[in-house]
Structures are given as C-alpha cells and as structure tokens.
Amino acid sequence: MDCSEGPGKPCGHQIPEKASRIHEEEDTKEEEEEEEEKEENELGDPAVLSAIHGAQRGHKGSPRLKAPSGLGISPVSLHFLCQTMDYLSPISFRSTFPSASSPARHFGPQLPSPDPSLFYSPPASWPPRFSHRTQLHPQHQRILQKQQQEQQSGQTPDPRVGKLWSQKPDPYAGLMNQREKDWVIKVQMVQLQSENPELDDYYYQEYYQKLERKQADEELFGRRGRMESPKLVTPYIQKAEDYESVVRIEGSLGQVAVSTCFGPRRAIDAVSHGSQEQDSAIYNQKLQVLYRIEKMFLQLLKLEENQKGMLAKPYFYELQRKQLEKIYQALRTGDQDNSEEAANGFLQVLSVRKGKVLVARLLLLLPQDQAVHLVLSITSHLPFLIRRDTADQALCMLFKPMGKCINLLAFSELLQGLQGLMVLQPGSQERPITVVLQNQFGISLLYSLLSHGEQLVSLNCSLKQHSSSDLAAWTDMVVLIAWEISHMSTASLAEPLVVPSNLLSLFCRYVDKQIVHQLEARM
Amino acid sequence: MNYMPGTASLIEDIDKKHLVLLRDGRTLIGYLRSIDQFANLVLHQTVERIHVGKKYGDIPRGIFVVRGENVVLLGEIDLEKESDTPLQQVSIEEILEEQRVEQQTKQEAERLKVQALKERGLSIPRADTLDEY
C-alpha cells in the first residue's frame, strides 16, 4: 500500500463504511449504501466529498457531542465509546446487530434508545480487528478487550476531555473527521505488518509471549479465576506487493556499494575469489574461515528458528536432522578429507569468537555421538584453544553446553578426554594440564569431567561395569591431577566457574592426607 | 483510548492546545487540528512565542502547516496551568528588542572567543559552517 495515498481512496471496505455511519443521522440504509458507493466509485477529491456530505447532512461538528444522555452517560464519553467501539469492531458490529437499522447510526442527536447490551457486554466476536489485514498478538487483543470492558463498566470519562467540555465548545473541533483519523492509524498499522513477525517484530512478540507465560504461571498458582486458553500465534497476512528498495547482491555482507555513473566505486566483497587455487596466504585463510562461519551460522539460525516455531512433526524433524547433519559436516571437514586437517579446520573455527558462539549453540542441538566427538576434540586441543583465546576470553561460553554433554559421557569417552589433557604435546616441555589449570574455562572443564567420572564410578562400583584397566587408568588420572593441582601455587590457579561438590571426596579416596590438605586450600 | 498501547500516536492530541518546538528553535503554540502519518501538523490560532530570560512575547501567526521532520518535540498544554508561570509576558516590540540585544551579546562573546583562539593559533569551526548533522 502506497503511503502517499490520500484518505479519499479507501483501501478496505469496512472502515470507510462504518466510519460514515457515525456521520449520518437520519439517512436510511439504502441511501447510506448509495452514497458510499458513489464515494468509492467516483474517487473524487476527499475534501470536496466531505464538504458535499457536510452540506447534505448539516453541520456535524458539535451537534454530535450534544447527544441527549438518555442512558445517564455523558455525551462526551458516549461519543468516545461509540468511536472506540465502532472503530474496533467494524465487521463484528454488522454481523451481530443485523436488525434493520444499525444502532450505530442512532448515536447522533436522535438517540432513541440504543441497545444497552451494546455498552455493557461487548459483542461475541471479540477480539477486535482493526482491518482485515492486520492481526494483533492474542495477548495484546485480550489486553485491549479488558481495557474496553473496564472503560464501559467504569464509565469514567477522560478527565482532560471533561475539563475541555466545561469551556465553550470549540467551533473548529472535528476538522479531522473520524474517517481520516482511522486512515492515519491504518497506515501506521500497515507498516507493522510483516510476513515474518518473529523476525521483524521480535520485541513485540517476545513481550506478549512473556506476558502470556507470566499469566499462565499465575493461573497455576490459582491467583486468577478465569482460564485463558493459550493460542498459537498466527503469522501476519502476506503483503500484497513487495519491492526491494535496497540492492542486494548474493554473497555480500549486507548492503553493497553499487557503482553508478555518478559514483564509481568498487563493490566490497568478503568472499575471496581464489578459493579454487587453495591460496595459502594467511589472510585468505582467515577470510575463508570467517566465510565458513558465516555460512554455518546462517544455517544454524534457520534451524533454531524452525525449532522454535514448529511443533514436533516427524516430517520436519527429519528435515531438521538433515540440516543439522549438513552443518556438522561443514564444521568438521570444511574442504578437506583428511581427519587431521579436519580437526584443524574445526579448531580454526573455534579460534574465532563467532565460531565459539556457533559451536556453543550447535552443541545444544546435535545428537549425542556427534556432540561427544566435538567435545573430545576440544578437550584434546585445549592448550591450543586457550592460547588462541587470550584476546577474546570467550571460551567460557562453551562451558554450559559442554557441561551438558559431559554429564552424558560414557566412562571410556571420559577417560579419552582426560587422557588428552595429560599427554605431553610434541614440541612443548610442560604438560597441557598446567596450562589448563591456569585458565578459567580449562579448570572448570576439568572439574566437571572429574565430577562426572566420580559419579559414574561411585554409581557403578558395585556392578563392576567398568573394566579393571579403565578403573586403573581413572585412578592414575585422578592421582596425577591431584598432584598437579596441589603443586601449583594458589595464585596461578584459575577461579573455576563451578566447583562440583563431590571432588574433594574423590580426591580423599585416592590421595594421601598431605595432598588432600593442600587441595582443600586451593579449592 | 490508545488503539495501539505501547506506541505513540497523535490521534488523541487532536483539537488540543500544544506547544511545538521546531528544529530551527522556534516555539509554536496552537491547537492541533490535523495530522498524518509523517506527523505533519496543522496548527490553528498559532502563536510564536519568543523567550528571552524571564520574559516572553507572543506573535500571532494564524494557521501553520509544519512538516513532520522539522518537529523536535511537542506537548499538550494544560489550559488550567497555562497562566501559572513565573514568566512575564511583554509586548512584541519589547521582546524582539530583547532578542536582538541577546543575539548581539552572544555574537560579541563568540567573536571575542574566536579572536582569542586565533591568537593562540587554534581554530574551532563555527556551528553554522558545519553540516547540520
């Protein structure tokens, strides 16, 4: 809809029709429809038309406000009410009151005896609809409805309006008639329409969903009497036409500087064109990694969006699984087939802050075996990651999703993870564990691994599920780690994010008193 | 009644007296008669109010049509509290004179400042020679 249209060209039939109802006083239904048709067909100058209408029916301005108050309602609030009610329920109005002459038209000075049910119980077809094309969040509609009811039952006229009314009636009031006001509001509402409200109107949707959730919680505690059934949020109706006001080129990040004859400029591209030749320049490599991350992130966002919106239908689940698989493969292999280089690609992704965010969010969605794979890669390359993270300090965001995955690890996998920490890396003098203990993420990860191992061991001790070699390896690991911790100065030990409660008891069992004492001091 | 709770709309402000501050610094007071989706305003019985110190003067201007992008802010005037102000109303001639004097002193101060800076080898670009934004 073109915003520059004047109010004289009605876009929907409902609003102009019912708006002119307010203006009429004595016309019959046939005459009304005739006039409206004339209005719509001729599409003449709105000013001329309104002037004609004004001349035909006499001055509208103040007389409307002087309606006799047969119901004991002040004329101002009556005017207010019929404005609001009429505005908010155009279609429902017509359907629920089909009796000969629409009661709305008698809101004028005549006012024989309007239907009291009009004021004291809203028509059954609430929630209100502004136009056939807009749709509010159900929670929003409920709030509006409640406000309406309060207004009707409370019958409190607006104090400001009341004050004004006490003065002389303004002869210039009503220059902007109701139809024009509705038109402005309609135009503003049209701008709110979108095909994807979750994306375009995220805060509005979130706010009303949160409100709904809060009310649902209150219901659970019995504070509210009525049960309000939760409704699905239906998407907005599609726009009639859609034009791209901004030139978008595929593969670019955002808006591209397009060169024209008035402004010759090079288009900026974040994609390196030398990808076929495997250019080994570090800059290109970095760009490649960034590009990979962007692609995977977009896929992840789409996946998360689908998950949020879709119910668990088997077809969609299958589709999602495939998409997830795609992302996982992209993460693992990149362009290479070699597993060593694949791990390299993964680590490169993790070296970038956005890559860490990607992996953190992906870990929550992946199936168990793939998640374990990733977690083990991370633990075996921890020192490298820690070194690369000194600038961002963003590793800690991986802790929570990894923690969740760790709690589901099998004993052998756990051992694998821990062993990765103890192996002396070629080319460095110290064990990885020293680096790990000095880093917050590393030490938290270590503690959660140990805690989970302790849980597994203590649970299955009597069942003898684990092989003796496994248990021996576990014992050795614990002793070694305890030794390392106790021999590290307290100052250089990092502060873990979470200290599991069963660690000390674990150490007590395997290690002698002296070391336990030192461990206590450090933990 | 706000049709869109949580949003700002001028619909309820129609036919009420408003004070409008424009981007060029003018203050207009008038009855808001009509609006559109760009917040273009039609002000009726408009008065341009000039403030100098504790004094003010009103220049009647009639009907104003203001383009929406030039409005900084506007607010409704409470008619009962309108006269309840410590400011003193003076005639138009007087306020224009006061304004002229104020402009002059400002310009003089500015000139001195620029000269002092020039003597020290610094130059601060004047606000009116900068771009508007």
XYZ file of C-alpha atoms in Angstrom:
656
model
C 0.000 0.000 0.000
C 1.354 3.337 -1.012
C 1.623 5.588 1.989
C 1.245 8.701 -0.019
C -2.358 7.950 -0.864
C -4.859 10.356 0.479
C -7.647 9.281 2.784
C -10.106 9.632 -0.017
C -9.125 6.298 -1.520
C -10.310 3.654 0.911
C -8.298 0.511 0.827
C -10.727 -1.673 2.645
C -14.430 -1.530 2.568
C -15.094 -1.896 6.244
C -13.542 1.191 7.673
C -14.955 3.872 5.408
C -18.336 2.245 5.533
C -18.665 2.130 9.256
C -16.946 5.464 9.687
C -19.551 7.238 7.655
C -22.136 5.550 9.806
C -21.092 7.819 12.612
C -21.682 10.851 10.495
C -25.174 10.001 9.427
C -28.168 10.870 11.469
C -31.312 10.368 9.530
C -30.409 8.577 6.352
C -31.867 5.244 5.605
C -29.737 2.241 4.995
C -30.267 2.301 1.243
C -29.312 5.913 0.953
C -26.225 5.286 3.007
C -25.031 2.500 0.783
C -25.820 4.527 -2.263
C -23.771 7.422 -1.022
C -20.885 5.202 -0.122
C -20.907 3.575 -3.478
C -20.878 6.954 -5.074
C -17.955 7.874 -2.888
C -15.991 4.824 -3.767
C -16.777 4.837 -7.435
C -16.140 8.457 -8.154
C -12.967 8.641 -6.066
C -13.239 12.351 -6.122
C -11.369 14.871 -4.121
C -11.851 13.876 -0.478
C -12.207 17.468 0.606
C -14.949 18.078 -1.915
C -16.679 14.872 -0.954
C -16.628 15.629 2.728
C -17.864 19.111 2.003
C -20.713 17.659 -0.002
C -21.574 15.285 2.788
C -21.403 18.049 5.254
C -23.696 20.232 3.230
C -26.147 17.439 2.687
C -26.474 16.480 6.283
C -25.906 19.683 8.060
C -23.067 20.560 10.354
C -21.561 17.592 12.083
C -19.076 19.283 14.348
C -20.510 19.912 17.736
C -24.041 18.538 17.365
C -22.603 15.092 17.740
C -21.411 15.919 21.159
C -24.708 17.339 22.235
C -26.500 13.984 22.119
C -29.108 13.732 24.854
C -27.946 11.439 27.556
C -30.844 9.099 27.917
C -28.686 6.428 29.424
C -27.102 8.591 32.033
C -23.828 8.618 30.139
C -22.234 11.962 29.466
C -22.306 12.810 25.771
C -18.549 13.008 25.628
C -17.973 9.533 26.882
C -20.762 8.337 24.676
C -19.016 9.859 21.747
C -15.804 8.334 22.933
C -17.400 4.944 23.365
C -19.077 4.779 20.066
C -15.908 5.969 18.439
C -13.867 3.259 20.050
C -16.386 0.501 19.719
C -17.201 1.336 16.211
C -13.604 1.644 15.324
C -12.582 -1.580 16.899
C -15.298 -3.903 15.723
C -16.358 -2.962 12.259
C -17.178 -6.390 10.899
C -18.462 -7.925 14.087
C -20.737 -4.972 14.563
C -22.528 -5.580 11.348
C -22.913 -9.267 11.909
C -24.135 -9.207 15.481
C -26.666 -6.451 15.015
C -28.369 -7.205 11.776
C -31.630 -5.667 12.948
C -32.986 -3.290 10.380
C -31.288 -0.012 11.082
C -27.881 -0.299 12.575
C -27.952 1.106 16.088
C -24.689 2.874 15.439
C -26.390 5.356 13.243
C -28.561 6.488 16.059
C -25.667 7.657 18.091
C -26.299 11.061 16.688
C -28.517 13.621 18.292
C -31.556 11.416 17.840
C -30.618 8.638 20.271
C -33.991 6.929 20.620
C -32.937 4.039 22.829
C -29.741 2.359 21.857
C -29.311 -1.230 22.781
C -27.908 -1.288 26.313
C -26.193 -4.552 25.614
C -24.019 -2.562 23.287
C -22.426 -0.837 26.195
C -22.420 -3.397 28.901
C -21.449 -6.545 27.111
C -19.272 -6.447 24.086
C -20.344 -8.410 21.029
C -19.446 -12.053 20.999
C -16.984 -11.705 18.191
C -14.236 -10.043 20.183
C -11.230 -9.783 19.877
C -11.366 -6.565 17.885
C -9.988 -6.414 14.414
C -8.579 -3.215 13.069
C -8.779 -4.289 9.491
C -8.960 -7.473 7.600
C -5.260 -7.294 7.068
C -3.806 -6.703 10.485
C -3.704 -9.118 13.337
C -2.548 -8.488 16.840
C -0.944 -10.928 19.180
C -3.748 -12.724 21.074
C -2.392 -11.422 24.363
C -2.453 -7.912 23.013
C -6.039 -8.356 21.903
C -7.018 -9.653 25.315
C -5.481 -6.636 26.969
C -7.304 -4.296 24.626
C -10.530 -6.151 25.256
C -10.097 -5.861 29.000
C -9.429 -2.170 28.681
C -12.589 -1.815 26.655
C -14.614 -3.606 29.281
C -13.153 -1.546 32.057
C -13.978 1.610 30.201
C -17.522 0.532 29.595
C -18.170 -0.736 33.094
C -16.292 2.050 34.806
C -17.862 4.786 32.714
C -15.110 7.195 33.682
C -14.893 9.937 31.130
C -11.488 11.228 30.335
C -10.786 13.993 32.878
C -8.961 16.081 30.320
C -11.830 15.904 27.922
C -14.170 16.691 30.751
C -12.284 19.857 31.523
C -12.363 20.981 27.947
C -16.053 20.351 27.811
C -16.614 22.712 30.661
C -15.354 25.525 28.466
C -17.045 26.918 25.375
C -17.496 24.346 22.632
C -14.683 24.657 20.160
C -16.174 25.706 16.808
C -13.168 24.421 14.921
C -13.162 20.987 16.508
C -13.600 17.976 14.309
C -11.799 19.339 11.301
C -10.214 15.966 11.126
C -13.083 13.573 10.979
C -13.102 10.042 12.258
C -12.519 8.542 8.869
C -9.301 10.450 8.436
C -8.128 9.514 11.902
C -8.816 5.894 11.160
C -6.933 6.225 7.949
C -3.833 7.533 9.692
C -3.961 4.737 12.215
C -4.499 2.211 9.464
C -1.464 3.494 7.600
C 0.608 3.258 10.738
C -0.637 -0.260 11.380
C 0.056 -1.343 7.839
C 3.670 -0.505 8.467
C 3.626 -3.006 11.299
C 2.541 -5.875 9.125
C 5.125 -8.388 8.196
C 5.381 -11.850 6.746
C 7.712 -12.940 9.474
C 6.633 -11.253 12.707
C 9.054 -13.326 14.769
C 11.881 -11.706 12.912
C 10.627 -8.240 12.110
C 8.710 -7.592 15.280
C 10.756 -9.672 17.673
C 10.424 -7.484 20.769
C 6.666 -7.084 20.420
C 6.188 -10.822 20.043
C 8.606 -11.629 22.864
C 6.960 -9.168 25.215
C 3.481 -10.519 24.740
C 4.658 -14.101 24.909
C 6.412 -13.336 28.165
C 3.252 -11.720 29.464
C 1.272 -14.777 28.496
C 3.735 -17.056 30.226
C 3.625 -14.961 33.351
C -0.164 -15.089 33.397
C -0.098 -18.811 32.832
C 2.203 -19.175 35.823
C -0.124 -17.066 37.897
C -3.001 -19.272 36.874
C -1.089 -22.295 38.043
C -0.836 -20.759 41.466
C -4.546 -20.153 41.417
C -4.374 -16.378 41.619
C -6.510 -15.900 38.584
C -10.030 -17.191 38.366
C -10.500 -17.459 34.657
C -8.546 -19.830 32.466
C -7.368 -18.228 29.296
C -6.637 -20.843 26.723
C -3.231 -20.404 25.106
C -3.480 -19.727 21.438
C -0.980 -20.231 18.717
C 0.493 -17.055 17.404
C -0.661 -16.826 13.847
C 1.586 -15.032 11.404
C 0.564 -11.806 9.789
C -1.089 -11.988 6.444
C 1.168 -11.569 3.475
C 1.640 -8.163 1.973
C 0.168 -7.590 -1.436
C 3.331 -6.465 -3.096
C 6.914 -6.368 -2.098
C 9.609 -4.303 -3.627
C 13.269 -4.239 -2.825
C 14.297 -0.722 -2.095
C 17.849 -1.757 -1.476
C 20.010 -3.530 -3.997
C 21.268 -6.798 -2.563
C 23.922 -8.881 -4.194
C 24.214 -12.547 -3.333
C 27.171 -13.423 -1.251
C 27.842 -9.971 0.147
C 27.543 -8.996 3.757
C 24.693 -6.507 3.837
C 24.348 -3.553 1.542
C 26.869 -3.261 -1.203
C 28.224 -0.008 -2.532
C 26.903 -0.121 -6.036
C 28.837 1.820 -8.562
C 26.906 4.046 -10.891
C 27.933 6.653 -13.363
C 27.552 9.226 -10.617
C 29.627 7.342 -8.117
C 32.048 4.784 -9.444
C 33.031 2.636 -6.512
C 34.359 -0.871 -6.139
C 31.938 -3.365 -4.685
C 33.212 -4.675 -1.372
C 33.256 -8.424 -1.101
C 34.052 -10.522 1.909
C 34.495 -13.640 -0.183
C 37.878 -14.483 -1.550
C 37.757 -15.444 -5.195
C 40.896 -17.531 -5.073
C 39.233 -20.444 -3.304
C 39.786 -22.813 -6.196
C 43.562 -22.470 -6.181
C 43.918 -23.129 -2.402
C 45.882 -19.992 -1.874
C 47.986 -20.462 1.221
C 48.206 -16.806 2.157
C 47.231 -16.429 5.802
C 44.914 -13.539 5.099
C 42.934 -15.557 2.599
C 42.776 -18.439 5.005
C 41.383 -16.232 7.707
C 38.790 -14.913 5.302
C 37.872 -18.442 4.338
C 37.335 -19.405 7.948
C 35.189 -16.350 8.516
C 33.169 -17.100 5.446
C 32.621 -20.674 6.568
C 31.492 -19.474 9.963
C 29.007 -17.058 8.410
C 27.501 -19.753 6.221
C 27.154 -22.204 9.077
C 25.727 -19.541 11.330
C 23.002 -18.712 8.858
C 22.103 -22.384 8.641
C 22.088 -22.626 12.419
C 19.821 -19.613 12.784
C 17.362 -21.084 10.325
C 17.426 -24.352 12.218
C 16.807 -22.688 15.562
C 14.001 -20.653 14.102
C 12.347 -23.778 12.766
C 12.735 -25.491 16.082
C 11.129 -22.638 17.907
C 8.222 -22.336 15.555
C 7.482 -25.901 14.527
C 5.707 -28.497 16.577
C 7.393 -31.871 16.714
C 6.089 -33.255 13.452
C 8.019 -36.220 12.116
C 8.478 -34.747 8.663
C 10.008 -31.564 9.985
C 12.127 -33.471 12.420
C 13.619 -35.422 9.569
C 14.297 -32.225 7.654
C 15.916 -30.672 10.670
C 18.122 -33.657 11.224
C 19.392 -33.400 7.682
C 20.103 -29.702 8.057
C 21.885 -30.346 11.315
C 23.960 -33.015 9.643
C 24.914 -30.552 6.952
C 26.139 -28.029 9.446
C 28.055 -30.639 11.342
C 29.799 -31.851 8.235
C 30.628 -28.309 7.259
C 32.119 -27.796 10.673
C 34.176 -30.937 10.680
C 35.532 -31.229 7.237
C 35.417 -27.877 5.579
C 37.126 -28.549 2.301
C 39.469 -31.271 3.413
C 39.069 -35.032 3.709
C 41.970 -35.744 5.998
C 40.867 -36.143 9.594
C 43.898 -34.304 10.893
C 43.182 -31.327 8.728
C 39.520 -31.626 9.537
C 40.320 -31.161 13.181
C 42.448 -28.233 12.125
C 39.516 -26.668 10.343
C 37.390 -27.141 13.417
C 39.999 -25.556 15.620
C 40.299 -22.616 13.286
C 36.581 -22.085 13.567
C 36.902 -22.197 17.312
C 39.666 -19.634 17.271
C 37.207 -17.007 16.117
C 34.780 -15.635 18.659
C 31.806 -16.120 16.406
C 32.897 -19.680 15.797
C 32.740 -20.330 19.533
C 29.226 -18.934 19.649
C 28.327 -21.158 16.716
C 29.696 -24.293 18.352
C 28.097 -23.454 21.697
C 24.669 -23.169 20.111
C 25.215 -26.128 17.847
C 26.218 -28.412 20.717
C 22.769 -27.989 22.190
C 21.156 -29.280 19.006
C 23.484 -32.059 17.929
C 22.817 -35.745 18.592
C 24.843 -37.312 21.368
C 27.556 -39.036 19.382
C 28.407 -36.006 17.265
C 28.394 -33.746 20.289
C 30.749 -36.106 22.089
C 33.036 -36.044 19.078
C 33.226 -32.269 19.224
C 33.710 -32.181 22.969
C 36.587 -34.647 22.765
C 38.220 -32.605 20.005
C 38.006 -29.563 22.213
C 39.462 -31.287 25.256
C 42.346 -32.765 23.308
C 43.307 -29.401 21.904
C 42.613 -27.277 24.951
C 46.036 -25.638 25.315
C 45.938 -24.525 21.707
C 42.465 -23.081 22.130
C 43.398 -21.370 25.352
C 46.348 -19.729 23.719
C 44.230 -18.537 20.829
C 41.583 -17.206 23.173
C 43.702 -14.717 25.101
C 42.341 -11.832 23.057
C 38.625 -12.693 23.186
C 38.323 -14.501 26.530
C 35.237 -16.077 25.078
C 35.842 -19.771 25.769
C 33.635 -19.692 28.844
C 30.524 -19.508 26.731
C 31.276 -23.044 25.656
C 31.212 -24.253 29.236
C 27.499 -24.647 29.715
C 26.725 -26.637 26.560
C 29.833 -28.705 27.081
C 28.859 -29.328 30.680
C 25.547 -30.706 29.499
C 27.316 -33.009 27.097
C 29.861 -34.127 29.671
C 27.124 -35.297 32.010
C 26.081 -37.766 29.342
C 29.528 -39.092 28.544
C 30.353 -42.753 28.801
C 33.229 -43.741 31.022
C 35.566 -44.634 28.200
C 34.881 -41.383 26.426
C 35.513 -39.536 29.642
C 38.844 -41.237 30.040
C 39.723 -40.349 26.496
C 39.002 -36.737 27.254
C 41.088 -36.707 30.382
C 43.973 -38.503 28.767
C 44.070 -35.877 26.107
C 44.898 -33.422 28.846
C 47.794 -35.390 30.211
C 49.594 -36.270 27.025
C 52.753 -34.360 26.522
C 52.376 -32.443 23.309
C 55.320 -32.682 20.913
C 57.331 -29.524 20.905
C 56.387 -28.281 24.375
C 58.020 -29.011 27.707
C 55.104 -28.878 30.017
C 52.009 -30.969 30.183
C 48.829 -29.462 28.863
C 47.312 -29.710 32.309
C 49.363 -26.856 33.660
C 48.041 -24.531 31.008
C 44.570 -25.860 31.556
C 44.668 -25.271 35.298
C 45.667 -21.690 34.813
C 42.704 -20.931 32.601
C 39.201 -20.474 33.983
C 37.498 -22.435 31.250
C 40.088 -25.176 31.396
C 39.871 -25.696 35.112
C 36.077 -25.625 35.100
C 36.032 -28.201 32.344
C 38.473 -30.378 34.215
C 36.441 -30.228 37.388
C 33.223 -31.109 35.597
C 34.950 -34.043 33.889
C 36.272 -35.313 37.200
C 32.940 -34.828 38.872
C 31.163 -36.820 36.215
C 33.761 -39.560 36.407
C 33.309 -39.736 40.134
C 29.563 -40.024 39.656
C 29.962 -42.839 37.162
C 32.427 -44.715 39.287
C 30.517 -44.428 42.527
C 27.270 -45.405 40.832
C 28.609 -48.474 39.092
C 31.196 -49.559 41.625
C 29.222 -52.452 42.909
C 28.119 -53.529 39.445
C 31.683 -53.726 38.179
C 30.640 -52.356 34.829
C 33.971 -50.824 34.069
C 36.977 -52.888 33.101
C 39.816 -53.011 35.555
C 42.138 -51.307 33.102
C 39.698 -48.462 32.793
C 39.450 -48.100 36.520
C 43.207 -48.229 36.851
C 43.580 -45.540 34.235
C 40.993 -43.494 36.065
C 42.803 -43.833 39.369
C 46.092 -42.844 37.822
C 44.464 -39.860 36.210
C 42.938 -38.676 39.447
C 46.176 -39.040 41.330
C 48.111 -37.199 38.680
C 45.644 -34.386 38.517
C 45.524 -34.080 42.276
C 49.302 -33.906 42.314
C 49.335 -31.217 39.666
C 46.767 -29.116 41.444
C 48.492 -29.350 44.790
C 51.819 -28.388 43.306
C 50.517 -25.375 41.572
C 50.654 -22.173 43.520
C 47.256 -20.892 44.572
C 47.891 -17.636 42.822
C 48.275 -19.163 39.406
C 45.276 -21.454 39.747
C 42.302 -20.015 37.920
C 38.937 -19.497 39.532
C 36.573 -22.149 38.180
C 33.090 -21.268 37.091
C 31.580 -24.149 39.017
C 33.104 -26.253 41.784
C 31.366 -29.622 41.967
C 30.734 -30.887 45.457
C 31.997 -34.424 45.028
C 35.540 -33.552 44.035
C 37.116 -33.448 47.480
C 35.668 -36.777 48.442
C 37.024 -38.149 45.191
C 40.472 -36.926 45.966
C 40.270 -38.106 49.549
C 39.817 -41.631 48.388
C 42.820 -41.858 46.118
C 45.308 -39.484 47.563
C 47.087 -39.173 50.882
C 46.276 -36.692 53.603
C 49.022 -34.224 52.926
C 47.996 -33.644 49.375
C 44.335 -33.542 50.305
C 45.147 -30.793 52.734
C 46.811 -28.782 50.019
C 43.939 -29.452 47.679
C 41.460 -28.191 50.213
C 43.360 -24.968 50.455
C 43.198 -24.500 46.745
C 39.634 -25.470 46.184
C -8.231 5.376 24.144
C -4.969 4.257 22.687
C -5.584 1.872 19.835
C -2.033 0.689 19.905
C -0.884 0.524 23.506
C 2.816 0.932 23.852
C 3.090 3.215 20.865
C 3.000 6.935 20.408
C 0.140 8.394 18.432
C -1.030 11.912 17.920
C -4.638 10.950 17.352
C -5.642 11.665 20.932
C -3.978 15.071 20.770
C -6.239 16.434 18.082
C -8.115 19.638 18.892
C -5.974 20.266 21.936
C -3.606 23.094 22.577
C 0.005 22.162 22.046
C 3.432 23.598 22.360
C 5.623 22.594 19.447
C 9.362 23.025 19.333
C 10.812 23.173 15.851
C 14.264 22.281 14.705
C 15.168 25.872 13.956
C 14.482 26.747 17.575
C 11.108 28.361 17.188
C 8.396 27.655 19.706
C 4.865 27.490 18.375
C 1.717 27.245 20.417
C -1.506 26.325 18.760
C -4.438 23.969 18.522
C -3.531 20.767 16.780
C -6.149 20.243 14.122
C -4.829 17.610 11.812
C -2.017 15.121 11.461
C -0.854 12.499 9.046
C 1.406 9.501 9.086
C 4.559 11.630 8.847
C 3.497 13.692 11.854
C 2.963 16.725 9.666
C 0.919 19.073 11.799
C -1.769 21.597 11.159
C -1.783 24.179 13.936
C -4.664 26.568 14.341
C -4.577 30.003 16.020
C -0.864 29.615 16.256
C 1.283 31.917 18.251
C 5.042 32.083 18.023
C 6.452 32.549 21.483
C 9.854 34.147 21.905
C 11.606 33.678 25.214
C 14.355 35.966 26.457
C 15.349 35.437 30.040
C 12.266 35.658 32.186
C 10.247 37.465 29.600
C 8.317 36.216 26.651
C 6.325 37.657 23.833
C 3.685 36.167 21.559
C 3.420 36.843 17.880
C 0.122 35.685 16.405
C 0.680 33.737 13.229
C -2.608 32.173 12.258
C -2.531 28.730 10.682
C 0.673 26.757 10.488
C 1.350 23.642 8.484
C 4.509 22.074 9.823
C 6.397 19.363 8.035
C 6.842 16.447 10.390
C 10.585 16.134 10.070
C 11.078 19.629 11.474
C 9.417 18.909 14.774
C 11.709 18.269 17.705
C 9.023 17.678 20.277
C 5.521 18.697 21.104
C 3.412 18.518 24.198
C -0.092 19.257 25.264
C -0.717 22.423 27.210
C -2.817 22.153 30.301
C -5.178 25.071 29.895
C -5.672 25.473 33.603
C -1.989 25.620 34.368
C -1.150 27.702 31.350
C -1.282 31.013 33.135
C 0.511 29.644 36.168
C 4.007 30.636 35.100
C 6.763 32.763 36.649
C 7.473 34.247 33.235
C 6.360 37.710 32.378
C 4.587 38.481 29.141
C 5.672 41.614 27.335
C 4.756 43.248 24.073
C 6.047 42.072 20.764
C 8.260 45.072 20.165
C 9.864 44.713 23.525
C 10.599 41.035 23.183
C 12.016 41.480 19.720
C 14.247 44.163 21.065
C 15.327 41.919 23.898
C 16.029 39.163 21.439
C 18.121 41.424 19.289
C 20.158 42.508 22.285
C 20.650 38.914 23.353
C 21.809 37.931 19.867
C 24.207 40.816 19.827
C 25.822 39.929 23.135
C 26.124 36.326 22.053
C 27.759 37.275 18.797
C 30.111 39.600 20.581
C 31.159 36.902 23.003
C 31.632 34.497 20.140
C 33.757 36.987 18.249
C 35.999 37.539 21.221
C 36.370 33.817 21.726
C 37.297 33.232 18.113
C 39.794 36.044 18.230
C 41.385 34.704 21.385
C 41.694 31.279 19.817
C 43.107 32.734 16.630
C 45.782 34.489 18.647
C 46.737 31.135 20.075
C 46.773 29.537 16.673
C 43.656 27.407 17.158
C 40.530 27.477 15.082
C 37.253 25.904 16.017
C 34.800 25.747 13.100
C 31.660 27.699 13.664
C 28.465 25.757 14.142
C 26.747 27.341 11.177
C 29.512 26.362 8.806
C 29.314 22.725 9.829
C 26.920 20.270 8.304
C 23.595 20.141 10.011
C 24.037 16.646 11.396
